[in-house]
Coordinates of C-alpha atoms in Angstrom, one line a residue:
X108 CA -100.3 1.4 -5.7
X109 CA -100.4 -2.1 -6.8
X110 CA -101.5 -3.2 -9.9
X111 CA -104.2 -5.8 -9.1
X112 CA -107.7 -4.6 -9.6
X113 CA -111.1 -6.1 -8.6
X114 CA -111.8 -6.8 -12.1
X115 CA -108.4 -8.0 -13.0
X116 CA -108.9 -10.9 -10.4
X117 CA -110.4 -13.7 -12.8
X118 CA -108.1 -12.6 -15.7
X119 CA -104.1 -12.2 -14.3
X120 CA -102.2 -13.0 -11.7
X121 CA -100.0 -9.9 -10.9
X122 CA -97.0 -9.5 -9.5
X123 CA -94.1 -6.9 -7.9
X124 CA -92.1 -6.2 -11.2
X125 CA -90.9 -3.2 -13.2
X126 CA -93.6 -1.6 -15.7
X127 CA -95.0 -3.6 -18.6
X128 CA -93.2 -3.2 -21.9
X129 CA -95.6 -1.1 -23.7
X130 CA -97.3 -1.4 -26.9
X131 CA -95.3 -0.7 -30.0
X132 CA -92.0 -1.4 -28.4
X133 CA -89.4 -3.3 -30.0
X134 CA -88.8 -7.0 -29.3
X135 CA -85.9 -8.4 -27.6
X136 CA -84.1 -11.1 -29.3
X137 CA -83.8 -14.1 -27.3
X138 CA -83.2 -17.8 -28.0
X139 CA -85.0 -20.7 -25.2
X140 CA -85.0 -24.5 -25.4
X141 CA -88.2 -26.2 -25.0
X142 CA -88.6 -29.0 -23.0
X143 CA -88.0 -31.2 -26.1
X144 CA -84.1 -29.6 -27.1
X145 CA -85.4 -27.9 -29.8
X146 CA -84.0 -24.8 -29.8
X147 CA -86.1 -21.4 -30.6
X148 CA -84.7 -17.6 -31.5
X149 CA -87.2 -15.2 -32.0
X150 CA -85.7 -13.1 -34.6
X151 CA -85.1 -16.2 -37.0
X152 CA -89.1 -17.6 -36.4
X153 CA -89.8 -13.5 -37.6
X154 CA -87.6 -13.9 -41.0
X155 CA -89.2 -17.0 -41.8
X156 CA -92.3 -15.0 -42.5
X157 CA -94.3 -15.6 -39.5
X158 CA -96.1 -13.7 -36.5
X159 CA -95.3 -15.0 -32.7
X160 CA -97.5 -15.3 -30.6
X161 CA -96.3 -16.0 -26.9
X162 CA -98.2 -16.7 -23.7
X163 CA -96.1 -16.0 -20.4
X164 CA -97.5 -17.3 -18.1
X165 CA -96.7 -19.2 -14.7
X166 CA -97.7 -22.7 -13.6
X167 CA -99.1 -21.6 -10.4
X168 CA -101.2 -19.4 -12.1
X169 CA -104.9 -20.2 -12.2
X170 CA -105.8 -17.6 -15.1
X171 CA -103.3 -19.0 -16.8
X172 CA -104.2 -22.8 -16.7
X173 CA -107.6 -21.4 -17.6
X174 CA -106.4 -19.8 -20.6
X175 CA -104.1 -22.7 -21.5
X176 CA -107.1 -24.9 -21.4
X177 CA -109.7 -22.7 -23.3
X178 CA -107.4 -24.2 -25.8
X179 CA -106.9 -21.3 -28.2
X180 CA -103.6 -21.2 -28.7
X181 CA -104.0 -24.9 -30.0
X182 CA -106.7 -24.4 -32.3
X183 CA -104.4 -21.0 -33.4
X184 CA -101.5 -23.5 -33.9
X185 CA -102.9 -26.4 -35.7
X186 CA -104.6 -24.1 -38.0
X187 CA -101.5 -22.1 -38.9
X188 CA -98.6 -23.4 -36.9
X189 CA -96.2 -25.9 -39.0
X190 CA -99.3 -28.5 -39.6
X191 CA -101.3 -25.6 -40.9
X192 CA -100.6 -22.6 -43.3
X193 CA -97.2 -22.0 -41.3
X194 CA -97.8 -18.3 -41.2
X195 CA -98.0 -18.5 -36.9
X196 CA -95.5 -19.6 -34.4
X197 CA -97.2 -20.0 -30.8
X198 CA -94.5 -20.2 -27.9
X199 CA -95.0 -20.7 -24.1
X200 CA -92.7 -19.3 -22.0
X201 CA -92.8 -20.4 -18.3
X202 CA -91.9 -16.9 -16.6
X203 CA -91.6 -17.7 -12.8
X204 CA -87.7 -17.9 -11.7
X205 CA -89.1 -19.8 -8.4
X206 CA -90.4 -22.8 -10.0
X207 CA -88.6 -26.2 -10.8
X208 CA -88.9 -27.8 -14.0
X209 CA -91.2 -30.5 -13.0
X210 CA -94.0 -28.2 -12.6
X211 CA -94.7 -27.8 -16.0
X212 CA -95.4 -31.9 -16.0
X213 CA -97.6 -31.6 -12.5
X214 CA -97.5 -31.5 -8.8
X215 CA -94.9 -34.6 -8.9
X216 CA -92.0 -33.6 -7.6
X217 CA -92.9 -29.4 -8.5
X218 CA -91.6 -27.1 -6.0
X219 CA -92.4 -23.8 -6.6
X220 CA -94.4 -21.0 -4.8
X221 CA -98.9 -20.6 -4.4
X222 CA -98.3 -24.3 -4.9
X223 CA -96.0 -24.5 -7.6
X224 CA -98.7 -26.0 -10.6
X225 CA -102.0 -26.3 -11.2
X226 CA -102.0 -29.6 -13.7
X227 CA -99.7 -31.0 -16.6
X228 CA -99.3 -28.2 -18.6
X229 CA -97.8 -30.4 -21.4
X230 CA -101.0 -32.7 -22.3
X231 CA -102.4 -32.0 -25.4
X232 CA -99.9 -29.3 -26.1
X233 CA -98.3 -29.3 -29.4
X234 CA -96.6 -26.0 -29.5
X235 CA -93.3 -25.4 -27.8
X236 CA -92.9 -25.2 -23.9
X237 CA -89.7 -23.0 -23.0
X238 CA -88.9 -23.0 -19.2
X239 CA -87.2 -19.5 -19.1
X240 CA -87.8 -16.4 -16.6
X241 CA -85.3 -14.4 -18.4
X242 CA -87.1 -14.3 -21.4
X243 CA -90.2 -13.0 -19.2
X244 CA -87.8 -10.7 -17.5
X245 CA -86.7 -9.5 -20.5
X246 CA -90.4 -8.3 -21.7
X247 CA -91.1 -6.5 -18.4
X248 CA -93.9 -8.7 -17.6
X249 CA -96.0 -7.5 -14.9
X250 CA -98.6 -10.1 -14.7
X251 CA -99.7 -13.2 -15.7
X252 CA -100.9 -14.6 -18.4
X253 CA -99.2 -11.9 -20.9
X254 CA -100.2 -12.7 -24.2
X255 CA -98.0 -10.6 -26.5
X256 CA -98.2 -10.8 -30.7
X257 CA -94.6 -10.0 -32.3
X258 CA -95.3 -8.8 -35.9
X259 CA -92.4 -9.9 -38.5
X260 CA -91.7 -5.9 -38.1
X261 CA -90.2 -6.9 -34.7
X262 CA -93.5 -4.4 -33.4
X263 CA -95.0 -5.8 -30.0
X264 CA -98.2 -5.4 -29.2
X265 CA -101.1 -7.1 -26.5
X266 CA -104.1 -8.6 -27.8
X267 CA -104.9 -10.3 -24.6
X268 CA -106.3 -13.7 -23.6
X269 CA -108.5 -13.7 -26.9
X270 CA -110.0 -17.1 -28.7
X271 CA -107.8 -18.4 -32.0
X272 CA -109.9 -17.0 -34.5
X273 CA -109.7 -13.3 -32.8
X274 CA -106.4 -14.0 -32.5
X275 CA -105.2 -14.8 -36.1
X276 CA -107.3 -11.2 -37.0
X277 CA -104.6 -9.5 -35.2
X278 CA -102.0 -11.0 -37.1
X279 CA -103.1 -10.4 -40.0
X280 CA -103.2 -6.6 -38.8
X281 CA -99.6 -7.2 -38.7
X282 CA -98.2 -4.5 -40.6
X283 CA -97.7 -5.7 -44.3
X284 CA -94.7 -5.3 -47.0
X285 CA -95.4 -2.1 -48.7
X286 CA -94.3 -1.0 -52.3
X287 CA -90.6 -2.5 -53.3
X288 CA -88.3 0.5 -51.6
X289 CA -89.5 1.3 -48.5
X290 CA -87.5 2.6 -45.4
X291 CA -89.2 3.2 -41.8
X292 CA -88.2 4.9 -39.0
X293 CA -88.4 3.0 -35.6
X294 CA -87.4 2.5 -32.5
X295 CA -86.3 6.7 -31.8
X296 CA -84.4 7.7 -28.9
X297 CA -83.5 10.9 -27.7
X298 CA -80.7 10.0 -26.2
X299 CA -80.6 12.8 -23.8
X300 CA -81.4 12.4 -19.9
X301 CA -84.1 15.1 -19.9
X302 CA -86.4 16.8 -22.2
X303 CA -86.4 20.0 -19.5
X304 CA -83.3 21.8 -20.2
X305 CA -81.1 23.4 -16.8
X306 CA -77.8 24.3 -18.2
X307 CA -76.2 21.9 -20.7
X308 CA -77.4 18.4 -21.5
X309 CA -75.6 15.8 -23.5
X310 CA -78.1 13.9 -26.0
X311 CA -77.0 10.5 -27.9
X312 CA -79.9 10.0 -30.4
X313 CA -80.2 6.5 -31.8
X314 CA -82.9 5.1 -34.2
X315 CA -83.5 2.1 -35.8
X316 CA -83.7 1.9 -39.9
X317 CA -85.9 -0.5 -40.5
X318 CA -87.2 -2.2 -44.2
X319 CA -90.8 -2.8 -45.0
X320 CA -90.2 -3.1 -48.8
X321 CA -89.9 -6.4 -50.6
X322 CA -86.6 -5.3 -52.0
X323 CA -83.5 -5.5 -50.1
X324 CA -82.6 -2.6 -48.4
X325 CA -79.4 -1.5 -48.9
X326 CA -78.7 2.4 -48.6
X327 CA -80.0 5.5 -46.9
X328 CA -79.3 8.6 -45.7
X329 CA -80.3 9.8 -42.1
X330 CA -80.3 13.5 -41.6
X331 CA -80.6 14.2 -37.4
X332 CA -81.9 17.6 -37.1
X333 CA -82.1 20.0 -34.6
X334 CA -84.6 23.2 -34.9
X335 CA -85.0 22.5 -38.5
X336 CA -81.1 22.6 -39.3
X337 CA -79.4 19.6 -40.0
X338 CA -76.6 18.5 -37.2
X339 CA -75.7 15.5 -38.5
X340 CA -76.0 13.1 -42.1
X341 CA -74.9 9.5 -41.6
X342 CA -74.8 7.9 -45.0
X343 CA -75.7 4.1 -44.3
X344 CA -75.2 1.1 -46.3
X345 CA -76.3 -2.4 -45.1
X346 CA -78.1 -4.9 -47.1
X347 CA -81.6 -5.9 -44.9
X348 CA -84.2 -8.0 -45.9
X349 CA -87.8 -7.4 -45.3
X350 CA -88.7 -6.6 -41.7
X351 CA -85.1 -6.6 -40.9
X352 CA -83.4 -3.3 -39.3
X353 CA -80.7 -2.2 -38.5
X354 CA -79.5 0.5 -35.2
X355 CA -78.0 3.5 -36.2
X356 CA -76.2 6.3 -33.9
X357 CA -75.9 9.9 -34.2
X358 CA -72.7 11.5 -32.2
X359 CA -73.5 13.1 -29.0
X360 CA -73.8 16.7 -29.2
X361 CA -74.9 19.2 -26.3
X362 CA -78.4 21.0 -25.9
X363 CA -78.4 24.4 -24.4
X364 CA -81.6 25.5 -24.7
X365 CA -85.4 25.0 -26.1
X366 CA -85.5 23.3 -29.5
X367 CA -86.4 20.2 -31.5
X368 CA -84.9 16.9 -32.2
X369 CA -86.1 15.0 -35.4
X370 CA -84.7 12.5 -37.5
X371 CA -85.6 12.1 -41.2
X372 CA -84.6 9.3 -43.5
X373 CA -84.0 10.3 -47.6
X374 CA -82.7 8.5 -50.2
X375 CA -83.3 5.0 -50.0
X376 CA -81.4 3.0 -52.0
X377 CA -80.7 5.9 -54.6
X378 CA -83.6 6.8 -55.3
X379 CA -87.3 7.9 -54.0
X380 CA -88.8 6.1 -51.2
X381 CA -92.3 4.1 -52.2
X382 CA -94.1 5.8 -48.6
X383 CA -92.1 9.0 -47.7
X384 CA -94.4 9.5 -44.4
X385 CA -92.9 6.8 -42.2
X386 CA -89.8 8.6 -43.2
X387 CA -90.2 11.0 -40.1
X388 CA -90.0 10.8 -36.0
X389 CA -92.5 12.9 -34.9
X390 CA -90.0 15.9 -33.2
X391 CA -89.0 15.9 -29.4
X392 CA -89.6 19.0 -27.5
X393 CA -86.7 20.2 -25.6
X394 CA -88.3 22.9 -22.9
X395 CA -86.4 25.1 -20.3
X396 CA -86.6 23.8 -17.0
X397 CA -88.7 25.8 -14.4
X398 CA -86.6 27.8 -12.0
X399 CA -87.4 29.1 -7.6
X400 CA -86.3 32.9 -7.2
X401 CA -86.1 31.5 -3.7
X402 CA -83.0 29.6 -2.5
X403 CA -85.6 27.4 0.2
X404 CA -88.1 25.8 -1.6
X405 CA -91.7 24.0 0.6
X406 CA -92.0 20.7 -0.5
X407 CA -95.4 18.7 -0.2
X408 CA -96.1 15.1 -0.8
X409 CA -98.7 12.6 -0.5
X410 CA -98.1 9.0 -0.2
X411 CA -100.7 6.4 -1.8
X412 CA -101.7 3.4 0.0
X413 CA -97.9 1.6 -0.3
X414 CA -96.0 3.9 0.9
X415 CA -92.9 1.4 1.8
X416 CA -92.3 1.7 -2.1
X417 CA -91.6 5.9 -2.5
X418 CA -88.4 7.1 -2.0
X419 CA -86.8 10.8 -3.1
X420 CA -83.6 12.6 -3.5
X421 CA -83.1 16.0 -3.8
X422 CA -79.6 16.3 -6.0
X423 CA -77.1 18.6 -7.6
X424 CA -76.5 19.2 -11.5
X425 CA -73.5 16.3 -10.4
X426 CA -75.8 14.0 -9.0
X427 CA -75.1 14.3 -5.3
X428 CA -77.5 13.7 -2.8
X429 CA -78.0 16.8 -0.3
X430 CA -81.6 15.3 0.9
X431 CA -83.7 12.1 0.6
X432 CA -86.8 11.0 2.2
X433 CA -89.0 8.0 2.1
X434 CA -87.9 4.2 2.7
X435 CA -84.5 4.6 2.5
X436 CA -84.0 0.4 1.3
X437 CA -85.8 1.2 -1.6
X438 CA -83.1 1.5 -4.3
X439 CA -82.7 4.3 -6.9
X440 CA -82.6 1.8 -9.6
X441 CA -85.1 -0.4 -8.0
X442 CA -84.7 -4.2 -6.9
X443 CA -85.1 -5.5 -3.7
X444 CA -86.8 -3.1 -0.7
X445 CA -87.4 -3.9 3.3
X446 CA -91.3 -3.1 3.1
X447 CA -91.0 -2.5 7.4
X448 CA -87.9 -0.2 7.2
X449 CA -88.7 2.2 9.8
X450 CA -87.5 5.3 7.3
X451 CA -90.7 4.7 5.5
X452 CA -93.3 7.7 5.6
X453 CA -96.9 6.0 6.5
X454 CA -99.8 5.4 4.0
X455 CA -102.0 8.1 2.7
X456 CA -100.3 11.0 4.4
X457 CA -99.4 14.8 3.8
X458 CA -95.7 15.3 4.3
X459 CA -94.3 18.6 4.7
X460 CA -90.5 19.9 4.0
X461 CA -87.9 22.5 3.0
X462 CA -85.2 21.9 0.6
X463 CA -82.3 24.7 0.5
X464 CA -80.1 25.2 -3.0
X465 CA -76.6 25.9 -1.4
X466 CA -75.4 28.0 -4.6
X467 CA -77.2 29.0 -8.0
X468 CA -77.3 26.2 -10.3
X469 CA -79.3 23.1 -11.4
X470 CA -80.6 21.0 -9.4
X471 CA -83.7 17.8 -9.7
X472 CA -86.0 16.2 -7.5
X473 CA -85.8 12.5 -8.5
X474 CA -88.5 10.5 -7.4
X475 CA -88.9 6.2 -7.0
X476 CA -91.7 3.9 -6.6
X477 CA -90.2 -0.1 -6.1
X478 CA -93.3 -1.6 -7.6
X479 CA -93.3 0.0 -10.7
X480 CA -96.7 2.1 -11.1
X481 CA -95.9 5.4 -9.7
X482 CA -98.1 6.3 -6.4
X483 CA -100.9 5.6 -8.3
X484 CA -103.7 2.9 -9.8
X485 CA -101.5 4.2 -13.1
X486 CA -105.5 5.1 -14.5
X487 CA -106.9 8.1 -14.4
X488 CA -106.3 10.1 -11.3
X489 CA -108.1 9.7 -8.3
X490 CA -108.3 11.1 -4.5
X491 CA -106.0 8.5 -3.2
X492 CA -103.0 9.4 -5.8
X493 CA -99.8 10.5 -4.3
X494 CA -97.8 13.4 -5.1
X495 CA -95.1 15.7 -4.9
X496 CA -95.2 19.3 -5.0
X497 CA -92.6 21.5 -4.8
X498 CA -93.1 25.6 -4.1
X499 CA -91.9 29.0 -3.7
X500 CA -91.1 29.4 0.0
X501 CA -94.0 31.8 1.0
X502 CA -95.9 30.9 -1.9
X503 CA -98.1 27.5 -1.4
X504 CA -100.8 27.9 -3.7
X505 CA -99.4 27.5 -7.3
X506 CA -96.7 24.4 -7.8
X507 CA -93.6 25.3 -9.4
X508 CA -93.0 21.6 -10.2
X509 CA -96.0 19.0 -9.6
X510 CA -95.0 15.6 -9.9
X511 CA -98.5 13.2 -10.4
X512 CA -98.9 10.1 -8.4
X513 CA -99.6 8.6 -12.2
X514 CA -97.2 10.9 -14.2
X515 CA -94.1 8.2 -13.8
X516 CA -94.2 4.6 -12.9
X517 CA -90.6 2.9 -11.6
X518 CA -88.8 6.7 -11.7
X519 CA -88.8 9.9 -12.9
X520 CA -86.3 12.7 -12.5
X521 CA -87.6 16.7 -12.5
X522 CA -84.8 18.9 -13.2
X523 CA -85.1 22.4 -11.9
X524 CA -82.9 25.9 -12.0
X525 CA -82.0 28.4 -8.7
X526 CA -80.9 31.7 -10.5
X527 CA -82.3 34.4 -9.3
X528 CA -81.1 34.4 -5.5
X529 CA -78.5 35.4 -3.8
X530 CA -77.8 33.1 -1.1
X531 CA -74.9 35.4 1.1
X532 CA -77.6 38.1 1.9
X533 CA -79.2 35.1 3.6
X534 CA -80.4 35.5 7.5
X535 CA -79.9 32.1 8.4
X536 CA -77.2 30.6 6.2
X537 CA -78.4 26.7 5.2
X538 CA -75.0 25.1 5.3
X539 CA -74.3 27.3 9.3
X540 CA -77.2 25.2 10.4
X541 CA -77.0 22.0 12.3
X542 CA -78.7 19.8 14.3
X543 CA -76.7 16.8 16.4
X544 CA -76.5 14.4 17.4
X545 CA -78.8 12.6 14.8
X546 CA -80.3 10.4 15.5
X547 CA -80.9 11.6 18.8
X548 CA -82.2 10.1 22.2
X549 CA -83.1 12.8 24.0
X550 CA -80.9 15.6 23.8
X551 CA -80.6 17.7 20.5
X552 CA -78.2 20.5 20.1
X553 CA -79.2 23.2 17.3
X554 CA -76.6 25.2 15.9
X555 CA -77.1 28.6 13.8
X556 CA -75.6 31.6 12.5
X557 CA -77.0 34.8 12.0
X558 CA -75.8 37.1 9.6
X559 CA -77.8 40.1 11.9
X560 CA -79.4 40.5 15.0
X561 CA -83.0 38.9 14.8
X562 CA -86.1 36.7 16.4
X563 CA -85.7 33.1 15.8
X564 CA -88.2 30.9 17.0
X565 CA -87.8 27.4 17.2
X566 CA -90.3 24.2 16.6
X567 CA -90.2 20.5 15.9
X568 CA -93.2 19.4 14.0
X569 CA -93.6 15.4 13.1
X570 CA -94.0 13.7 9.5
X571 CA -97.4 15.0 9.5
X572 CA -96.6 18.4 9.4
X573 CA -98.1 18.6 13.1
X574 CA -96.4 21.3 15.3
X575 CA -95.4 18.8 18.7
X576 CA -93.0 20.8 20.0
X577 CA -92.4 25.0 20.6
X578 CA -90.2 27.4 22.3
X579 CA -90.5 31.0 22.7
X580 CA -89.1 33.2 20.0
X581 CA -85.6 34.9 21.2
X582 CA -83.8 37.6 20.1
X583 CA -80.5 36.9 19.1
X584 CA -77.6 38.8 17.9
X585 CA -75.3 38.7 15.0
X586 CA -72.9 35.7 14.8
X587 CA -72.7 31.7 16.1
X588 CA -75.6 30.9 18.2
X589 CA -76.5 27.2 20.0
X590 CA -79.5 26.1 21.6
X591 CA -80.2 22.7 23.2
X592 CA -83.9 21.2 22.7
X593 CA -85.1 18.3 25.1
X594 CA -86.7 15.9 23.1
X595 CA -87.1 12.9 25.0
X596 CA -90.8 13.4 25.3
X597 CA -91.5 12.6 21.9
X598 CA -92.3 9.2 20.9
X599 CA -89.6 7.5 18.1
X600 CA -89.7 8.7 14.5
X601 CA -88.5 11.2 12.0
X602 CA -89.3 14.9 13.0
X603 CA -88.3 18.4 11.3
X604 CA -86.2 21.3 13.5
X605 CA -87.6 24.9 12.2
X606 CA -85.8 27.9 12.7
X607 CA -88.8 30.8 11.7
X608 CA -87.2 34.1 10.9
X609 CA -89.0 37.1 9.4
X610 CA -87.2 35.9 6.4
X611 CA -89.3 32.6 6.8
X612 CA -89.0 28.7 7.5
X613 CA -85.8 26.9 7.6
X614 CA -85.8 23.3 8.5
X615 CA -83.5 20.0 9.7
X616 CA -84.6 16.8 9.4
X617 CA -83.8 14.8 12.7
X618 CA -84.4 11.4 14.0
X619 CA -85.8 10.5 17.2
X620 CA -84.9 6.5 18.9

């Protein structure tokens, strides 16, 4: 669901992008030009002593000429830019990769898209113009204006189009030097692809170390622990200056089962550290992934009102693909999507499927949205939030796995086990099924094996779950059976071949030109 709201309308102008970099992440470095040659890194403006603040903002963009002119950022930079107390660096950052540089001067000779400027962004600007999507690109931004404060700590967060004097409170929030040794913990990552365990995962953790002391920071150790034992002790020696940090890796090691993953930090530079409680990631929870005792599971999912941007894939513990649904353009690491791509399930709809696990094992349901915000107004959750729900076969009432409309936003991949079945004793092996040829135009062929003599009925129902076509149940006998279905009735569009057994439902996805 797209991420312009009524009452975003007078504020930002928003855009198809990835998701926002959240609050609290850690800046990336980057170095721009502004439109003078003067050239600007971010991490040197940071050890200079002073708070960023940057407005990303497009020259199309009427928000953002309505911020630029409230004039805040000016006042916030005379009063404590370079001509002020020098504690505040102000930088714009033209984001749009469409425009040319001569809209940031005006509509002479600006080509660029929604009318490529809305004035001279330069007049009566004193702080720095850079003309540089990538440095956008490389803070997620999702909309514009994006007004982010970077602390000297290299934190990010997003006060929001707020006038200068509300602006300089937040930086001097900025987190402060504490005591004279004084290590923090940021930036933890897991390292490992899933927190919900199905046989054995690799994990890579990685932290930063980073110094909030006034004294140089120039040793540590860095205990990685797993379950309260300690896996690994890197002794680390460096020499970082105040707000400076440094990335540290732990080896890779393999999870097997439930636990928790925390990192500690102990003695800093030989002795005690001044604020021991920053010392500490809060632990990661490793769980067990759920499991079927069925080898066919009943998938259900609900589109939200875009649903050109969901795709899925159903894959094995080595990644391969054994179904997918959705708009097949869009890409399972995002970018560029056909939003008419006739693959595409329609908006707002119940769809209805079976997925069969060939052999005991793990498996994951991995889940896209192209925008960015899941299938979902990425809020709290509402009536018109998309899901997918994934059940016993037989068993529709409780959710083994229930992936929220809002519980992801570009991906998200739900790992799952088969270990309780037994997949020979099967009546209707999946992998003796077929249905051809696919796509079809009128003519489809369904081919089965039983492994015993029993009533197979057989019905095509369409994306909405809708039964649109039926034959009599037969009785059949042991062995190699073929049927041929006339489908040429049915309109073009994606349809499901069920075989019902007193076993069940199992189904084929087919393709009707």
């Amino acid at each position: 669901m797209k991420k312009l709201f009524t009452f975003f309308i007078a504020a930002l102008c928003s855009f198809a992008t990835f998701a926002q970099l959240p609050a609290g992440s850690i800046a990336p470095n980057f170095t721009g030009k502004d439109i003078n040659g003067v050239t600007h890194t971010l991490y040197d403006i940071l050890d200079q002593g002073k708070a960023v603040i940057m407005d990303v903002s497009a020259t199309w963009c009427v928000p953002c000429w309505n911020y630029h002119n409230s004039n805040a950022l000016e006042e916030l930079y005379s009063t404590h830019g370079p001509s002020g107390d020098d504690k505040v660096m102000v930088l714009f950052i033209e984001g749009e990769d469409s425009n040319n540089g001569a809209c940031i001067y005006g509509p002479s000779g600006c080509v660029g898209p929604n009318g490529g400027t809305t004035g001279d962004w330069t007049a009566g600007t004193e702080y720095p113009i850079i003309d540089d999507w990538t440095i956008g690109s490389a803070f997620e931004i999702a909309y514009f204006p994006t007004i982010y404060l970077i602390c000297r700590d290299r934190i990010v967060t997003e006060p929001g189009q707020l006038k200068a004097d509300a602006l300089w409170a937040k930086v001097e929030g900025c987190n402060p030097i504490v005591g004279t040794n004084n290590a923090k913990v940021i930036g933890f990552k897991h390292g490992a692809a899933e927190t919900s365990i199905c046989g054995a995962t690799p994990a890579a953790p990685s932290i930063k170390i980073s110094n909030i002391g006034s004294d140089n920071l120039k040793s540590a150790s860095i205990l990685l622990k797993w379950n309260g034992n300690t896996l690994q002790t890197i002794n680390w020696t460096g020499d970082l200056k105040s707000f400076q940090f440094d990335d540290i890796l732990f080896d890779q090691f393999e999870i097997n089962e439930p636990g928790k993953m925390e990192v500690e930090i102990s003695n800093v530079n030989g002795k005690a550290d001044d604020d021991a409680a920053n010392n500490k990631v809060t632990s990661v929870d490793f769980t067990k992934a759920p499991e079927f005792p069925t080898q066919r599971i009943f998938v259900k999912i609900k589109t939200d009102g875009f649903a050109e941007e969901f795709y899925w894939e159903f894959r094995d513990s080595d990644g391969n693909v054994l179904d997918h649904g959705g708009n097949e353009t869009v890409n399972p690491s995002n970018g560029p999507y056909d939003k008419d791509d006739p693959s595409q399930y329609g908006d707002n709809l119940t769809i209805r499927d079976t997925l069969t696990m060939p052999v005991n094992g793990c498996y994951s349901m991995f889940v896209v949205d192209a925008y960015g915000d899941g299938m979902s107004n990425f809020t709290a959750a509402t009536a018109d939030d998309g899901y997918v729900k994934m059940y016993k076969l037989g068993n529709t009432i409780t959710p083994i796995i229930n992936i929220a409309g809002n519980g992801y936003e570009t991906s998200l991949n739900s790992p799952f086990g088969g270990n309780t079945f037994t997949g020979v004793d099967d009546l209707i092996p999946a992998g003796d099924f077929d249905v051809f040829p696919n796509p079809t135009h009128g003519v489809l062929n369904v081919d089965f094996v039983l492994n015993r003599a029993a009533d197979v009925q057989i019905t095509v129902t369409n994306a909405l779950g809708q039964n649109v076509k039926s034959e009599l149940g037969k009785t059949f006998g042991a062995g190699f059976q073929q049927q041929v279905l006339q489908v040429n009735d049915l309109p073009s569009g994606i349809y499901l071949l069920n075989l019902r057994t007193e076993e069940g439902v199992i189904s084929k996805k087919f393709t009707k030109n």
